[in-house]
Short mmCIF file of C-alpha atoms and ligand atoms in Angstrom, two decimals:
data_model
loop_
_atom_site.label_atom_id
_atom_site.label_comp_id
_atom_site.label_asym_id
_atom_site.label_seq_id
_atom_site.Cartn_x
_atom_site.Cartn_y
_atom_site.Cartn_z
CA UNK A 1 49.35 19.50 -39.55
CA UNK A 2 51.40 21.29 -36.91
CA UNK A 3 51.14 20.49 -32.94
CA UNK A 4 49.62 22.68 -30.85
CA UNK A 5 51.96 23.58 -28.61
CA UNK A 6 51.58 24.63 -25.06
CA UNK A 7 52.81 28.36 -23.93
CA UNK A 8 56.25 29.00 -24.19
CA UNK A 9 57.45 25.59 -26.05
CA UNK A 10 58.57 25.96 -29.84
CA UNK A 11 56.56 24.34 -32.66
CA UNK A 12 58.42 21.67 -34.72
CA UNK A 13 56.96 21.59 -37.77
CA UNK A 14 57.51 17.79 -39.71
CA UNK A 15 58.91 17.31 -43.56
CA UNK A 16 55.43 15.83 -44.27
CA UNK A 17 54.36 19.62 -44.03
CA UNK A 18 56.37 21.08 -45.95
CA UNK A 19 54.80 19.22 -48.88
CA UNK A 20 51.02 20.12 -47.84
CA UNK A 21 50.35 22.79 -50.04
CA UNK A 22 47.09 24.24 -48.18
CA UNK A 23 49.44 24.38 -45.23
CA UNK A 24 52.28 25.92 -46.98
CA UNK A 25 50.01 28.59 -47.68
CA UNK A 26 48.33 29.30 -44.66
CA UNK A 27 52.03 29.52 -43.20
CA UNK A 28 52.73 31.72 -45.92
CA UNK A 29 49.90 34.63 -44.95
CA UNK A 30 50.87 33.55 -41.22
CA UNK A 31 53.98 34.70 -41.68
CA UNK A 32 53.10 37.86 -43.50
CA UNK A 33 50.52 38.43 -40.90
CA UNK A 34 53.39 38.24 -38.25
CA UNK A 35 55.49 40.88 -40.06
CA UNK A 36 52.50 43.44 -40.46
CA UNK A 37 50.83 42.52 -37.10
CA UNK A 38 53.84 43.03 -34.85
CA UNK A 39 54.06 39.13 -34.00
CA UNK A 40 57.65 39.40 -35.04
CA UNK A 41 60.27 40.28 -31.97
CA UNK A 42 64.31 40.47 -31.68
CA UNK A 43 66.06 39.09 -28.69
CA UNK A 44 69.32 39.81 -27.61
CA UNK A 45 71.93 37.42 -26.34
CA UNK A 46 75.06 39.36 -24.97
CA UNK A 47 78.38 38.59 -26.13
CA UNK A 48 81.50 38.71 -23.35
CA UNK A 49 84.77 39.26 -23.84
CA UNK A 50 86.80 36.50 -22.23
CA UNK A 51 89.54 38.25 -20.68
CA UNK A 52 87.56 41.01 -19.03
CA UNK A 53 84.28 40.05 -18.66
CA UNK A 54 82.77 42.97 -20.26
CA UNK A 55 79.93 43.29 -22.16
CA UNK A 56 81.62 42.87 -25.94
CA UNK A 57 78.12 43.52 -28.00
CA UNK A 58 74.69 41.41 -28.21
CA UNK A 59 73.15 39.40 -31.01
CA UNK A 60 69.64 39.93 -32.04
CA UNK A 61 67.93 36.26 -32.68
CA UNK A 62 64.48 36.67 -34.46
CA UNK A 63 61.53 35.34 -32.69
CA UNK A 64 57.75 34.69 -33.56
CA UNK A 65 55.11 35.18 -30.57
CA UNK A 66 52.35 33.44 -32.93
CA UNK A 67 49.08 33.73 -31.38
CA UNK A 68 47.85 30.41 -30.92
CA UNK A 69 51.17 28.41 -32.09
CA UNK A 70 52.96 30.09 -29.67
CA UNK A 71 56.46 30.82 -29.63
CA UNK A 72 58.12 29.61 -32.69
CA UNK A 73 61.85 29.30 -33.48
CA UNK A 74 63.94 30.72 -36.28
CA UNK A 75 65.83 28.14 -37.31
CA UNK A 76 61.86 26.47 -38.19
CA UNK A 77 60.21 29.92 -39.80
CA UNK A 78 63.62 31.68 -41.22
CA UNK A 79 63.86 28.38 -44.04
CA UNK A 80 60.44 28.73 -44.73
CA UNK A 81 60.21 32.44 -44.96
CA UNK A 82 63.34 32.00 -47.35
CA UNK A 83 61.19 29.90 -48.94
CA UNK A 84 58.31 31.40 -49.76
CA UNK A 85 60.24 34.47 -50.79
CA UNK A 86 59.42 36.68 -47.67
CA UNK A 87 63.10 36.71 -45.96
CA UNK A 88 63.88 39.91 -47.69
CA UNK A 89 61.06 41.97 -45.80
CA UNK A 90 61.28 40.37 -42.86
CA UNK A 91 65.30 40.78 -42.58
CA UNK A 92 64.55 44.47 -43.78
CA UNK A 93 62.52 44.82 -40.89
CA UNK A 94 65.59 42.85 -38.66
CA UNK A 95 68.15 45.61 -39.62
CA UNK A 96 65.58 49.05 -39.05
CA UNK A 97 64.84 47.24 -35.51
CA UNK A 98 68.35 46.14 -34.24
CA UNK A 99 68.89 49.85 -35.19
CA UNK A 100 66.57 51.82 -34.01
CA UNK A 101 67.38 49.67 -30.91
CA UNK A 102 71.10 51.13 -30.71
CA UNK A 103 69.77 54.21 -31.26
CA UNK A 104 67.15 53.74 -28.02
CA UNK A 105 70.40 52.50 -26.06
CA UNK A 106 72.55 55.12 -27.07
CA UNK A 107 69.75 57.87 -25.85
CA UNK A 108 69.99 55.91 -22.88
CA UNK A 109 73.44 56.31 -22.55
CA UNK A 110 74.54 52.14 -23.22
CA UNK A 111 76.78 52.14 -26.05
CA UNK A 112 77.18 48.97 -27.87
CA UNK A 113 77.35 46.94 -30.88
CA UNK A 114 74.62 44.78 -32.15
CA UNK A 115 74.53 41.93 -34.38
CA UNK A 116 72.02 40.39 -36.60
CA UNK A 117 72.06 37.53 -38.82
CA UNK A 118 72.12 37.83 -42.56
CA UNK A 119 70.28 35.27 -44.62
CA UNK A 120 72.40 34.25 -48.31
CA UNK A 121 68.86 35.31 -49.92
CA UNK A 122 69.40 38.65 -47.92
CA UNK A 123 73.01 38.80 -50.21
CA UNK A 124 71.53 38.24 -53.52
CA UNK A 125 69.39 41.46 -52.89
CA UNK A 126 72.22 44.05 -55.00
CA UNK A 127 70.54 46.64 -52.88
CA UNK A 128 71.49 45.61 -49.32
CA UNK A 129 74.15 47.42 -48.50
CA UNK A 130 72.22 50.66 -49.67
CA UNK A 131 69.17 49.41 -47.39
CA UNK A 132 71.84 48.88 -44.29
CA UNK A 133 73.21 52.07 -44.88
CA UNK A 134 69.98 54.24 -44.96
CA UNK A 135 69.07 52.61 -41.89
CA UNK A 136 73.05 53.64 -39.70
CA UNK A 137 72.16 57.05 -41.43
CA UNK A 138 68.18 57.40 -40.43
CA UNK A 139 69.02 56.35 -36.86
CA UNK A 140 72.15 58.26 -36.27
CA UNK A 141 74.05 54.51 -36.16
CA UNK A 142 77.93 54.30 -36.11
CA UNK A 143 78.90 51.24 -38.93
CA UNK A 144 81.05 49.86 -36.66
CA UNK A 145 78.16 49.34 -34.05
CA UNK A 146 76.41 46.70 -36.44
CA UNK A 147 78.05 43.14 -37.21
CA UNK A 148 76.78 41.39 -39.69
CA UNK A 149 76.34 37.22 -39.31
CA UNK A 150 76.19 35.19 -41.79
CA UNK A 151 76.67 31.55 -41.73
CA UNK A 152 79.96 29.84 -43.48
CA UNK A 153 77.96 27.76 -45.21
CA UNK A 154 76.19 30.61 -46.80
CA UNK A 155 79.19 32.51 -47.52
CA UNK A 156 80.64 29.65 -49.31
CA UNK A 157 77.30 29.38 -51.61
CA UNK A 158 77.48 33.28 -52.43
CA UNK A 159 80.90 33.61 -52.74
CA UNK A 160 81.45 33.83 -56.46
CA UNK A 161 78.52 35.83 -57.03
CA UNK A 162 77.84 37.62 -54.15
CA UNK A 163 81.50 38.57 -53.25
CA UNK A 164 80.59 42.07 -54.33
CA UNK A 165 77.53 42.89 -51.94
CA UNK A 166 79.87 41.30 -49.21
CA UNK A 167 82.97 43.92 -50.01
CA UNK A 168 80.00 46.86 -50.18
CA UNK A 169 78.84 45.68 -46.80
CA UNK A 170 83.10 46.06 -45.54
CA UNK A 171 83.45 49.11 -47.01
CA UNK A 172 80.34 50.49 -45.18
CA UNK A 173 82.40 49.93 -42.26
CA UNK A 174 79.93 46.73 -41.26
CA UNK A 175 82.01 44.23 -39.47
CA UNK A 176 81.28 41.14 -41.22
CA UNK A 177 81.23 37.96 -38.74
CA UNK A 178 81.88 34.27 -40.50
CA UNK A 179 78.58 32.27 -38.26
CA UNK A 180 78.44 28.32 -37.00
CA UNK A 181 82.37 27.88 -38.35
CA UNK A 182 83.68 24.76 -38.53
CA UNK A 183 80.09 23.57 -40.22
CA UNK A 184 79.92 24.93 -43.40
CA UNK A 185 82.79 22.51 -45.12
CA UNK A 186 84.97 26.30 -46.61
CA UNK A 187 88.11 25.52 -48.03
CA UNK A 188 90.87 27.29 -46.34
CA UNK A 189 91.62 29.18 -49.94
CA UNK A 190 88.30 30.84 -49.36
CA UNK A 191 88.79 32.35 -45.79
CA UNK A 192 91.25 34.48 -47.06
CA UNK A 193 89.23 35.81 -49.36
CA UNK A 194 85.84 36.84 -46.76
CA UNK A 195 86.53 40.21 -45.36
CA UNK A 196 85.14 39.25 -41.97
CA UNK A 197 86.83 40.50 -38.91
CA UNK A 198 85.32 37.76 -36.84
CA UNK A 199 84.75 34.43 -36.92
CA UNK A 200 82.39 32.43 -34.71
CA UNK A 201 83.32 28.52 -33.78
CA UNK A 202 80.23 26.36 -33.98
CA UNK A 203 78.65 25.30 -30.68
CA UNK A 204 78.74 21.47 -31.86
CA UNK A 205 83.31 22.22 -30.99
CA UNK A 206 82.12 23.76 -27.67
CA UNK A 207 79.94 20.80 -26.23
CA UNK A 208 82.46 18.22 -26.52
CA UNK A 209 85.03 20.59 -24.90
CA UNK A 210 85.35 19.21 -21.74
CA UNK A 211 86.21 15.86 -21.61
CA UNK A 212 87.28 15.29 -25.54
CA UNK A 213 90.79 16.44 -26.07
CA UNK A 214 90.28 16.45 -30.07
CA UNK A 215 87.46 19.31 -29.57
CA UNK A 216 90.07 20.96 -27.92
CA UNK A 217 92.69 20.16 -30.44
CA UNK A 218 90.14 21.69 -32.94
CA UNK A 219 89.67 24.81 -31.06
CA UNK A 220 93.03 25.67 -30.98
CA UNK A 221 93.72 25.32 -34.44
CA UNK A 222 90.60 27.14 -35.40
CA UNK A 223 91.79 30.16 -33.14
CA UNK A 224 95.17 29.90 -34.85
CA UNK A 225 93.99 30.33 -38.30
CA UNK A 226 91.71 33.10 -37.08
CA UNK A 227 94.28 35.08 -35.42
CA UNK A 228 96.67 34.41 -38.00
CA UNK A 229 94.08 35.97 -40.43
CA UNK A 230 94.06 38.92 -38.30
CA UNK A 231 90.24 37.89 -36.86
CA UNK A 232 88.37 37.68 -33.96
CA UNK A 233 86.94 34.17 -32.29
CA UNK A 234 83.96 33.92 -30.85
CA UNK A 235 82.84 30.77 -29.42
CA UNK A 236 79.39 30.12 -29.07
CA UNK A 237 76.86 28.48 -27.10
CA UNK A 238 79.39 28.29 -23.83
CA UNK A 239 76.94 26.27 -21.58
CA UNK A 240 79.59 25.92 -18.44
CA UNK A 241 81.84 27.51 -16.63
CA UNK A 242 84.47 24.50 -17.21
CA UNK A 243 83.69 25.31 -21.23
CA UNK A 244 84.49 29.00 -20.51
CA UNK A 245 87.50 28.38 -18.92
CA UNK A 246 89.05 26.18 -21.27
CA UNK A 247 87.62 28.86 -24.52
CA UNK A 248 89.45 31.66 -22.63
CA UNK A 249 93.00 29.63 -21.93
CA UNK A 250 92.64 28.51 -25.84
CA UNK A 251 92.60 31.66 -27.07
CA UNK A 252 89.17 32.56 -27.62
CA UNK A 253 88.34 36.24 -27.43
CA UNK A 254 84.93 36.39 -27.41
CA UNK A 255 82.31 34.32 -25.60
CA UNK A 256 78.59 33.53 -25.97
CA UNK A 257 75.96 31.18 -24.79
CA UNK A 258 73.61 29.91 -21.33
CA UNK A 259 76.61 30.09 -19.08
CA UNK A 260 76.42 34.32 -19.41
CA UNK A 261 72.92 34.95 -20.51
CA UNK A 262 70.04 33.33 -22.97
CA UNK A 263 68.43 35.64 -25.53
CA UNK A 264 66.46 38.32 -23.67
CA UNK A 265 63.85 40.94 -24.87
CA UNK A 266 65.40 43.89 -24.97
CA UNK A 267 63.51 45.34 -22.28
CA UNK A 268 65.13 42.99 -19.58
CA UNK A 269 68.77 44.13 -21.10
CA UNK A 270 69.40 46.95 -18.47
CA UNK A 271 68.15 45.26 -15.29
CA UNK A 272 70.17 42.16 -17.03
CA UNK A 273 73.12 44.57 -16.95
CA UNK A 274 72.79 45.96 -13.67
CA UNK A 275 72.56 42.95 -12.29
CA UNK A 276 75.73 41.69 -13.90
CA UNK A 277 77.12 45.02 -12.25
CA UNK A 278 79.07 45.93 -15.15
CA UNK A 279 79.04 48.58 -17.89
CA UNK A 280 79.40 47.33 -21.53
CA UNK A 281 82.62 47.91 -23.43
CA UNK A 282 82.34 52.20 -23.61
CA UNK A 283 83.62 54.15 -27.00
CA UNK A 284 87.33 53.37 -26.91
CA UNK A 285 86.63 49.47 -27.65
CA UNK A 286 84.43 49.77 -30.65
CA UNK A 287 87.44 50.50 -32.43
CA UNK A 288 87.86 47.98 -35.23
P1 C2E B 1 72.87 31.43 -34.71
O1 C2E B 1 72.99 32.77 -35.35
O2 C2E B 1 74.04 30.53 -34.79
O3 C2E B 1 72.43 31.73 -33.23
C1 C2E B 1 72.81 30.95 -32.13
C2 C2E B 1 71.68 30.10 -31.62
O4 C2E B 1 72.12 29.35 -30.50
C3 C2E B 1 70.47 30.88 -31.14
O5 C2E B 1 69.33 30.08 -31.39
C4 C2E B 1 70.73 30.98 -29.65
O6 C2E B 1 69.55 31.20 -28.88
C5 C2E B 1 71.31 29.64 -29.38
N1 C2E B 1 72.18 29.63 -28.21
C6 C2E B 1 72.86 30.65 -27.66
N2 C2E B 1 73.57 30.25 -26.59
C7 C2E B 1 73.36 28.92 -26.47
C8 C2E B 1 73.85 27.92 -25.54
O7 C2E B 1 74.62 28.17 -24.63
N3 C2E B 1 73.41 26.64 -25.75
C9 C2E B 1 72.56 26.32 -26.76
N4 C2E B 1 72.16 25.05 -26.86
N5 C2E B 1 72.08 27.23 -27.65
C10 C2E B 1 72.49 28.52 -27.50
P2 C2E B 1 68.02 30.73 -32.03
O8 C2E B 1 67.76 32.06 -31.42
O9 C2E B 1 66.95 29.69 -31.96
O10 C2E B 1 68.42 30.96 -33.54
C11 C2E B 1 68.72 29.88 -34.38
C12 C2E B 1 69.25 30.34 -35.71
O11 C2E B 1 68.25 31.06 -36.44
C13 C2E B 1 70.40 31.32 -35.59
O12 C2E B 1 71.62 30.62 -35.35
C14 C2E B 1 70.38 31.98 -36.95
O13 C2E B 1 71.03 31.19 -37.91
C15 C2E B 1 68.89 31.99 -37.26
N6 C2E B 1 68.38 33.35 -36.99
C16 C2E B 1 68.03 33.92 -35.82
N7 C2E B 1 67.65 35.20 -36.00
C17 C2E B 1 67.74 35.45 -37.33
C18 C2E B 1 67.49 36.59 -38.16
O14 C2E B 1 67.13 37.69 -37.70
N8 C2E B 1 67.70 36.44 -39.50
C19 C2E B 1 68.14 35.27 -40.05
N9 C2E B 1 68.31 35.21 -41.37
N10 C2E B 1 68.39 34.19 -39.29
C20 C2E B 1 68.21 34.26 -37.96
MG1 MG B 2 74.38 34.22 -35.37
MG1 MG B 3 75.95 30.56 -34.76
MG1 MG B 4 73.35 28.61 -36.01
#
């Protein structure tokens, strides 16, 4: 059974669970409970732009405020939700909130993009581009303010089949981001071929950064082939301010992690941006 877990620490839940059937359900109406009952919440982790410092966008990153559990994290209840078939509602419910929260922005005068992360079960849905659309349209959303993640590893998978959904979602005007590069074991010949416009190194190259000069030897080749393929880098998970410096001199364009800010409710975002004293990227640089 899971451990209880005290306020504010995640919940680990053990393979020996995921075989208990009487658990697996319980989780299961947990989790649909948390959709319906407002347990569900996004975060948002700003992303900077290296050169200038500005505000480049944020990331929403699920979370679940369960009620005695605590808080639990994605990367334990997004696998199970895909799972137990729930994913698709529950990312539904991802895209109308990270839009009606650029719309809430916008009346507030911040202009900026937001990201959220797309699940590969999320890409077998034929209707997700519609369901994207009709939500830009219902809240007054610009395409080009949403960026869609989705892992390399997943894109790889869904590639063959799912290549269509993916070219619906570019010609929406979506910016497609390639998520956790350098992971996901892509053959170069498929790169080419994903019509993202950004592509995120894996924190796992940033760590090592510092004092291993093959991380850094990765990096710059990664940028390369990015650039070269007309993209965008973002690194992510930038813990230092060494890291940051040696991401920016390498090329990166984009940074992301601790060193800047960790996910925040999106409440705290203005009085995170005042504090930061700085205005996020206005109209002119949401141009693709
Ligand atoms: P991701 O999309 O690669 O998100 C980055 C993760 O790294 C986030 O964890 C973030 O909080 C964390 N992070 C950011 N900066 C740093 C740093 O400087 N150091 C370290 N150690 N970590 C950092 P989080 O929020 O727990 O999310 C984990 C994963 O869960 C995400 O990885 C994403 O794959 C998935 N996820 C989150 N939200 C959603 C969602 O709405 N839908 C789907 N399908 N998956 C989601
Ligand atoms: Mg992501
Ligand atoms: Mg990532
Ligand atoms: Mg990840």
């Amino acid at each position: 059974t899971a451990k209880r877990a005290g306020g504010g620490t995640c919940v680990v839940y053990d393979q020996s669970m995921a075989g208990d059937s009487t658990e697996q359900l319980a989780l299961r109406e947990a989790l649909r409970h948390a959709l319906d009952h407002g347990e569900l919440q996004l975060h948002y982790q700003p992303k900077i732009t290296a050169q200038s410092g500005e505000v480049h966008g944020f990331e929403a990153l699920l979370r679940w405020h369960h009620p005695e559990r605590g808080l639990i994290s994605p990367s334990t209840f997004v696998p199970l939700a895909e799972r137990f078939g729930l994913i698709g509602s529950i990312g539904a419910w991802v895209i109308e909130e990270a839009c009606a929260q650029l719309a809430r922005w916008h009346a507030d005068g911040l202009h900026c993009r937001v990201a959220i992360n797309l699940s590969p079960y999320q890409l077998r849905n034929p209707n997700l581009a519609g369901q994207i659309r009709d939500a830009l349209l219902r809240h007054g959303i610009e395409p080009s303010q949403l960026v869609c993640e989705i892992t390399e590893s997943a894109l790889i998978e869904t590639m063959n089949t799912e290549g269509a959904t993916l070219a619906e979602l570019a010609a929406l005007g979506v910016r497609l981001a390639i998520d956790d590069f350098g992971t996901g074991y892509s053959s170069l010949a498929h790169l080419k071929h994903i019509p993202a416009g950004q592509l995120k190194i894996d924190r796992s190259f940033v760590s090592g950064l510092a004092s291993d000069a093959d991380a850094r030897a990765m990096v710059d080749a990664i940028v390369r082939l990015a650039h070269a393929l007309r993209m965008e880098v973002v690194a992510e998970g930038v813990e230092t301010s060494d890291q940051q410096r040696l991401l920016a001199e390498l090329g990166c364009d984009v940074l992301q992690g601790f060193v800047f800010a960790r996910p925040m409710p999106a409440a705290e975002v203005a009085q995170w941006l005042q504090a930061k004293g700085s205005e996020p990227a206005s109209a002119p640089a949401l141009a693709p």
